[in-house]
mmCIF file of C-alpha atoms in Angstrom:
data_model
loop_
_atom_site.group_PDB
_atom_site.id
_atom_site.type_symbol
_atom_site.label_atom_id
_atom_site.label_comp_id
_atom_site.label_asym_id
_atom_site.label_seq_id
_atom_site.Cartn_x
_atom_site.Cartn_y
_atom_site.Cartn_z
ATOM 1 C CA UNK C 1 65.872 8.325 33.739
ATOM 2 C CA UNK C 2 68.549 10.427 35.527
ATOM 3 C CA UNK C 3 69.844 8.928 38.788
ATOM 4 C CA UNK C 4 68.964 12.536 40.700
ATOM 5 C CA UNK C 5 66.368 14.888 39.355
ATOM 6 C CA UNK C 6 66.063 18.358 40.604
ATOM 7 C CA UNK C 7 63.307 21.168 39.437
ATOM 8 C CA UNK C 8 66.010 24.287 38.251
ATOM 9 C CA UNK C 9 63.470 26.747 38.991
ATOM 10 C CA UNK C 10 63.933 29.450 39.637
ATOM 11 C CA UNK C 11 62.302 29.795 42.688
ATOM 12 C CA UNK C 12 61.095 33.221 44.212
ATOM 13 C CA UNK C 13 59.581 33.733 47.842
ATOM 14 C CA UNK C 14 58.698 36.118 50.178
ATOM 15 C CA UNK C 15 61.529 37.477 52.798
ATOM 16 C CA UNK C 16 60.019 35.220 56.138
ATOM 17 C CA UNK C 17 58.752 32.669 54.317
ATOM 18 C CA UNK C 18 59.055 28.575 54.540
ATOM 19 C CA UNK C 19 61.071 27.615 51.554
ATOM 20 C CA UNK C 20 60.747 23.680 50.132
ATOM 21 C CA UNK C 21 63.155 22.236 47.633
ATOM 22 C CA UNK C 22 63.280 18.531 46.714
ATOM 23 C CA UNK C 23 64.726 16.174 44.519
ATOM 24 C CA UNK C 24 63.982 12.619 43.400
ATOM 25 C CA UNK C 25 66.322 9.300 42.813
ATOM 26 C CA UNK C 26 66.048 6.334 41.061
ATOM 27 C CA UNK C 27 68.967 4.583 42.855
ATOM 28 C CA UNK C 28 68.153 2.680 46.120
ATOM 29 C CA UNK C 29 71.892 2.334 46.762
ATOM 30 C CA UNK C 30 72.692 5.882 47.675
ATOM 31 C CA UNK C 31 73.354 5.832 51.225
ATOM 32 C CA UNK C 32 74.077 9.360 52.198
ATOM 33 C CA UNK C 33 72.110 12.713 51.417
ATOM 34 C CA UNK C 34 73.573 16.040 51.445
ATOM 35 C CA UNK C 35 72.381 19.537 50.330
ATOM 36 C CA UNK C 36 74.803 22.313 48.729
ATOM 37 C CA UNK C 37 73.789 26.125 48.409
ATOM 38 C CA UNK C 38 76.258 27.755 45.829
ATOM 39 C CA UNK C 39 76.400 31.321 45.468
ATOM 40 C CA UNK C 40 77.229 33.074 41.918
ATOM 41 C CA UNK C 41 80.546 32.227 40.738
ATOM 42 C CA UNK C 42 81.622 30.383 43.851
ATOM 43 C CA UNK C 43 81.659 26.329 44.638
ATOM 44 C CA UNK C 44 78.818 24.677 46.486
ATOM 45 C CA UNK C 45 79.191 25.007 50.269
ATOM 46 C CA UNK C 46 77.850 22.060 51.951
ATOM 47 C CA UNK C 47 74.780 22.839 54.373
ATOM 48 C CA UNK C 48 73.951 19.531 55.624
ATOM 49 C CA UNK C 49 74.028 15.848 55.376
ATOM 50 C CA UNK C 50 72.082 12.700 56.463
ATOM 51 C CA UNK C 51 71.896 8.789 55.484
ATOM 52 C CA UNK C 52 69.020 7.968 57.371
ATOM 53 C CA UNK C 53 65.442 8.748 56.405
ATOM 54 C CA UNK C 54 63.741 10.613 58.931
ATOM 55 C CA UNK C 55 64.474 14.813 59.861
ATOM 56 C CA UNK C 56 67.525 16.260 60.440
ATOM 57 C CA UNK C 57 68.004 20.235 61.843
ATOM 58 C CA UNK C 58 70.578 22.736 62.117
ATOM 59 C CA UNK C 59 69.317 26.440 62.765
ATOM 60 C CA UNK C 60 66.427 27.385 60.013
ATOM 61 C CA UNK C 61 67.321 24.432 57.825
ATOM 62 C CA UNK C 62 65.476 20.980 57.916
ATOM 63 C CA UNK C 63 66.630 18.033 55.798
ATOM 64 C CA UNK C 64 64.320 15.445 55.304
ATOM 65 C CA UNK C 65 64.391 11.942 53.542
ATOM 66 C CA UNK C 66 61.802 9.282 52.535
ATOM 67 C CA UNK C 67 63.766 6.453 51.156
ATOM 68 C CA UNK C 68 60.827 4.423 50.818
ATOM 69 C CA UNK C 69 59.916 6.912 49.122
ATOM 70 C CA UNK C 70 63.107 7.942 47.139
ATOM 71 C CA UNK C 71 62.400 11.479 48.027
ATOM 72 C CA UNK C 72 64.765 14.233 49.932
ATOM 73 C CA UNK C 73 63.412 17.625 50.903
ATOM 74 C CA UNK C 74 65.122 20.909 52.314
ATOM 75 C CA UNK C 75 63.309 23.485 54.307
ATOM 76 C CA UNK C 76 64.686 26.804 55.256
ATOM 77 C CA UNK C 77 62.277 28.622 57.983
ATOM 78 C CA UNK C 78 62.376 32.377 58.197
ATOM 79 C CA UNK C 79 63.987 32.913 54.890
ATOM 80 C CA UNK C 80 66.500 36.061 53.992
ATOM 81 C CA UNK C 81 67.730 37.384 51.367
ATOM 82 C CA UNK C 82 70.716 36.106 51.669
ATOM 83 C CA UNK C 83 69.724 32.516 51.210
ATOM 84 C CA UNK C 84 69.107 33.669 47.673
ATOM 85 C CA UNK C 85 71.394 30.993 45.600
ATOM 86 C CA UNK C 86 71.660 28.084 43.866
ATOM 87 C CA UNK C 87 71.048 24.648 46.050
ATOM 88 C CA UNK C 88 72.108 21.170 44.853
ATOM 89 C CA UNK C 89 70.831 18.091 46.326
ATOM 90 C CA UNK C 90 73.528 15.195 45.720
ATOM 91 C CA UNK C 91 73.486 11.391 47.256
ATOM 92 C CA UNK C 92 76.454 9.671 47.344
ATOM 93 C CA UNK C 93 77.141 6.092 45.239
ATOM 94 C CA UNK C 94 80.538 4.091 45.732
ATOM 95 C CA UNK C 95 82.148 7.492 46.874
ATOM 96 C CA UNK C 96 80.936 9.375 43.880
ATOM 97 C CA UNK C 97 78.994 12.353 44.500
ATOM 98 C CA UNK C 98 75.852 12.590 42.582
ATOM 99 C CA UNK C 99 74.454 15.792 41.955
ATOM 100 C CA UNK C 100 70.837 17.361 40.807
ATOM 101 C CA UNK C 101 71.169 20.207 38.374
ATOM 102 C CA UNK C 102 70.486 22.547 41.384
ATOM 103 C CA UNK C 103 67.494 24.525 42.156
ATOM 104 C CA UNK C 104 67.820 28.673 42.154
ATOM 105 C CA UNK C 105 66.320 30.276 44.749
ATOM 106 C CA UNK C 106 65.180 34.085 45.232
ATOM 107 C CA UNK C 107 64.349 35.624 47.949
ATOM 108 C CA UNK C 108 62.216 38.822 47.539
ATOM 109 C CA UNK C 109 62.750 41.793 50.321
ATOM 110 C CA UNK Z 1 92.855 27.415 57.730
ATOM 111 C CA UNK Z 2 92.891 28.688 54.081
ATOM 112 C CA UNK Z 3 90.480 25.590 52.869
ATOM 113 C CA UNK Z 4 90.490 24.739 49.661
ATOM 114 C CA UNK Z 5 92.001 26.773 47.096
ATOM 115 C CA UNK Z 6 92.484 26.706 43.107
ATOM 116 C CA UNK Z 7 94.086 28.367 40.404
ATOM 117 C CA UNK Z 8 94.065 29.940 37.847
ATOM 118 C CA UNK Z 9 90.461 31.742 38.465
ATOM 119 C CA UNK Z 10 89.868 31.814 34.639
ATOM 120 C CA UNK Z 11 91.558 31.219 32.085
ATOM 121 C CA UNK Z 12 90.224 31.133 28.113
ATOM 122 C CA UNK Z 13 91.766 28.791 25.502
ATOM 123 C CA UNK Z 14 91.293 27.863 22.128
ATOM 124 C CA UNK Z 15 90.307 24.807 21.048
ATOM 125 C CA UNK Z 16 93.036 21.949 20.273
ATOM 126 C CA UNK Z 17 94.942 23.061 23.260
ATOM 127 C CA UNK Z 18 96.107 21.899 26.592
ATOM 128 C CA UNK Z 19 95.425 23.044 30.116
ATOM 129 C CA UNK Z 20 96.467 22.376 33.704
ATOM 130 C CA UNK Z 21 94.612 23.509 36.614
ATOM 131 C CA UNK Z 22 96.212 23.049 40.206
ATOM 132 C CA UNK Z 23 94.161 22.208 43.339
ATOM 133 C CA UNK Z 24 95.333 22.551 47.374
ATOM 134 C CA UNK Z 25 93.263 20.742 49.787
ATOM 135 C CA UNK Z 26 92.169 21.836 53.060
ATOM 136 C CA UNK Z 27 95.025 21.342 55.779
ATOM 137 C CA UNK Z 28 94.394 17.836 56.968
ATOM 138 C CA UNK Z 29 92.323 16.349 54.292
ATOM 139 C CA UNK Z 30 94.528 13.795 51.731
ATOM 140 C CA UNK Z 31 91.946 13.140 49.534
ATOM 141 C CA UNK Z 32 90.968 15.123 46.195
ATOM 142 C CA UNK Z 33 88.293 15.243 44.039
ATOM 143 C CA UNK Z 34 87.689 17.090 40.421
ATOM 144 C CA UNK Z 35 84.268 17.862 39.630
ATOM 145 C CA UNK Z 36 83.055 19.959 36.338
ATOM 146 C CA UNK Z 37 79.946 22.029 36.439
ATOM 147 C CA UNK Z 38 78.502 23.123 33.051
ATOM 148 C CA UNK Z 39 76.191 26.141 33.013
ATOM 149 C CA UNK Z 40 73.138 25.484 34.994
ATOM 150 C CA UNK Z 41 74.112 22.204 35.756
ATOM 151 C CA UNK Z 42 75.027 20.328 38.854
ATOM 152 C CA UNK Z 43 78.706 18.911 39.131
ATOM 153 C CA UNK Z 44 79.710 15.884 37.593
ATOM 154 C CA UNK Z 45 82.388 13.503 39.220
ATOM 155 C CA UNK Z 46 85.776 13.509 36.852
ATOM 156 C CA UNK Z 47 87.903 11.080 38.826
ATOM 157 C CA UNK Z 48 89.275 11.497 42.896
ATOM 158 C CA UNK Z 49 92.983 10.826 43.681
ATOM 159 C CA UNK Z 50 94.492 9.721 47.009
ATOM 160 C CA UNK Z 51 97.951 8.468 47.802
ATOM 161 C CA UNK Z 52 98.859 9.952 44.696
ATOM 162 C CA UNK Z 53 96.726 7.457 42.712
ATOM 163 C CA UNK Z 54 93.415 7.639 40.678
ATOM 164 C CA UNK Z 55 90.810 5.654 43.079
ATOM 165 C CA UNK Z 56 87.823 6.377 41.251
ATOM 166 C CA UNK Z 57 86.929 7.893 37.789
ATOM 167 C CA UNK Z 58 83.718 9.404 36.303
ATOM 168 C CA UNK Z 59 82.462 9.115 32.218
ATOM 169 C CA UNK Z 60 85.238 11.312 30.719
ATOM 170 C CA UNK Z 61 87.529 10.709 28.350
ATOM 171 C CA UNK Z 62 91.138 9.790 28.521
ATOM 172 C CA UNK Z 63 91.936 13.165 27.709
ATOM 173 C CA UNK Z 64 90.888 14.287 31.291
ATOM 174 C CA UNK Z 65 94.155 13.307 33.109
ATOM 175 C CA UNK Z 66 95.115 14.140 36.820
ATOM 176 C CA UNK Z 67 98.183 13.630 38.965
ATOM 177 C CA UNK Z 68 98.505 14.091 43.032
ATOM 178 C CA UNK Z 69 101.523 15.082 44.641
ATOM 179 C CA UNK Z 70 102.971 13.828 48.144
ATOM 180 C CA UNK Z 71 101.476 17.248 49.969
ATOM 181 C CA UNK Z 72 98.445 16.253 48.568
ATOM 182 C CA UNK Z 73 98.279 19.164 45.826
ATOM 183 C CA UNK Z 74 96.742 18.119 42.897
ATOM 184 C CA UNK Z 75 96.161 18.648 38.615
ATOM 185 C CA UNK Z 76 93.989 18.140 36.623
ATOM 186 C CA UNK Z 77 94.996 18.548 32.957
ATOM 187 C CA UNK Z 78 92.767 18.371 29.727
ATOM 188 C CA UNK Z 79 94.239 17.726 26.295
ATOM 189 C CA UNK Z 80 92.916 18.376 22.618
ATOM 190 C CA UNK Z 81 90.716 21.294 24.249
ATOM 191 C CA UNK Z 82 86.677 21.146 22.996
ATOM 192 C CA UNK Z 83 84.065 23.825 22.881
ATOM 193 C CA UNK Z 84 81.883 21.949 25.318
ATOM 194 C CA UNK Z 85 84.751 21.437 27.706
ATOM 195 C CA UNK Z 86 84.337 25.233 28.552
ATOM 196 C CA UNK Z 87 82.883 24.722 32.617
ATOM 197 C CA UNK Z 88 83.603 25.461 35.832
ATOM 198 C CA UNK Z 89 86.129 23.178 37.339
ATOM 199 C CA UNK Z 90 86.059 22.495 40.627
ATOM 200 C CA UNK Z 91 88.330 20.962 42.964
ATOM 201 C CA UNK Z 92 87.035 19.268 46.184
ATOM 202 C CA UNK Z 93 89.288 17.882 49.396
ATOM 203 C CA UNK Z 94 88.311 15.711 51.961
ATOM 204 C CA UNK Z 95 89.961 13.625 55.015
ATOM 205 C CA UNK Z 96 91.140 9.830 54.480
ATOM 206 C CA UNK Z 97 89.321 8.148 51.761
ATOM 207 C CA UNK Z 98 86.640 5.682 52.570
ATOM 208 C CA UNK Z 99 86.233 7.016 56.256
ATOM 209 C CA UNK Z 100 83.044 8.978 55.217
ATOM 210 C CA UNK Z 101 84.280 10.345 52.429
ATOM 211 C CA UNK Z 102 81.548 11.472 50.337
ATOM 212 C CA UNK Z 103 79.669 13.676 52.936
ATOM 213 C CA UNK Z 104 82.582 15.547 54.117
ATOM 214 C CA UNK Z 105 83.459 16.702 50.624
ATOM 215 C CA UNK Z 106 84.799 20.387 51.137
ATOM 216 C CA UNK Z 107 84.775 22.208 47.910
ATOM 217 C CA UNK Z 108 87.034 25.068 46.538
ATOM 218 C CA UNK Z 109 86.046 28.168 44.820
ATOM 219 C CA UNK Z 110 86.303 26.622 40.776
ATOM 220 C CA UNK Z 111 88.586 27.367 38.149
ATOM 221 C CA UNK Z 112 86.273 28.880 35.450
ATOM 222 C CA UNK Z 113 87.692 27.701 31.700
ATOM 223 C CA UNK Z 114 86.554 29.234 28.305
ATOM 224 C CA UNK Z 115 87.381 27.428 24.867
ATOM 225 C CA UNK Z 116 87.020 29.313 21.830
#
């Protein structure tokens, strides 16, 4: 079982619609959660982080963990077209970064 | 603040070779981390450096090497080249090591290498 699994998609929504991308983890020692959104042929660009369970927002973007649950989530509200990319969930472990493969998203005007 | 930046951009070698790619780190951040991202993949951790040292180190081979330089600049150089070492390299900086480290990970734009 990987440490971090993340459904590739692709993903395609509606302009204005609630987008939801999760990952799983196996590893209860992970203490901090962070979400990436990397655009074609760039590096990941890091949205937001969090090491508690609970919600965390910043604009249209809501990060949510369950650790009980070993579950993270990341909604974007109102979503553009330019939130089309790729977005990687990663957890940290002894200062490693642990990435999912990344989920592609599409937004459709 | 030019964050971080790498270089080349791409850069295609044949297979048995040797490559450096060179890594600057955001202004202020001393810490530097090398990440490789195969297609449709998410990054994996190749080793971090700070104070010029290798602090941590992900499963790759010895032939993955990296140094770190006192203004923080770093390499990362591959030996004995492999078709499935083609990837996108990326370089990521961040401020002091273990003083939050992992979620203040800034990353730069990737060197993209090609083995034939």
């Amino acid at each position: 079982q990987k440490e971090v699994e993340q459904d590739p998609g692709p993903l395609s929504v509606p302009e204005g619609a609630i987008v939801s991308l999760n990952c799983t983890y196996s590893n209860s020692a992970f203490q901090y959660f962070m979400w990436y959104r990397q655009y074609s042929r760039k590096g990941p660009e890091l949205l937001m982080y969090t090491y508690s369970s609970g919600n965390k927002e910043d604009g249209r973007f809501t990060a949510q963990v369950d650790k009980s649950s070993k579950y993270i989530s990341l909604f974007i509200r109102d979503s553009q077209p330019s939130d089309s990319a790729t977005y990687l969930c990663a957890m940290n472990r002894d200062d490693k970064i642990i990435f999912g493969k990344g989920t592609r998203l599409h937004i459709l005007p | 603040d030019a964050g971080v930046t790498q270089s080349p951009t791409h850069l295609i070698k044949t297979r048995g070779q040797q490559v450096t790619l060179r890594c600057s780190p955001k202004s202020g951040h001393d810490t530097v981390s090398w990440y490789q991202q195969a297609l449709g993949q998410g990054p994996q951790f190749i080793f971090q450096y700070y104070e010029e040292e290798e602090r941590q180190r992900g499963n790759f081979p010895d032939r993955f090497s990296g140094h770190q330089f006192p203004n923080y600049s770093s390499e990362l150089n591959v030996n004995a080249l492999l078709l499935g070492d083609s990837a996108l390299y990326l370089c990521a900086s961040s401020p002091r090591a273990g003083a939050g480290l992992s979620e203040t990970q800034y990353f730069g734009p990737g060197t993209r290498l090609l083995v034939l």
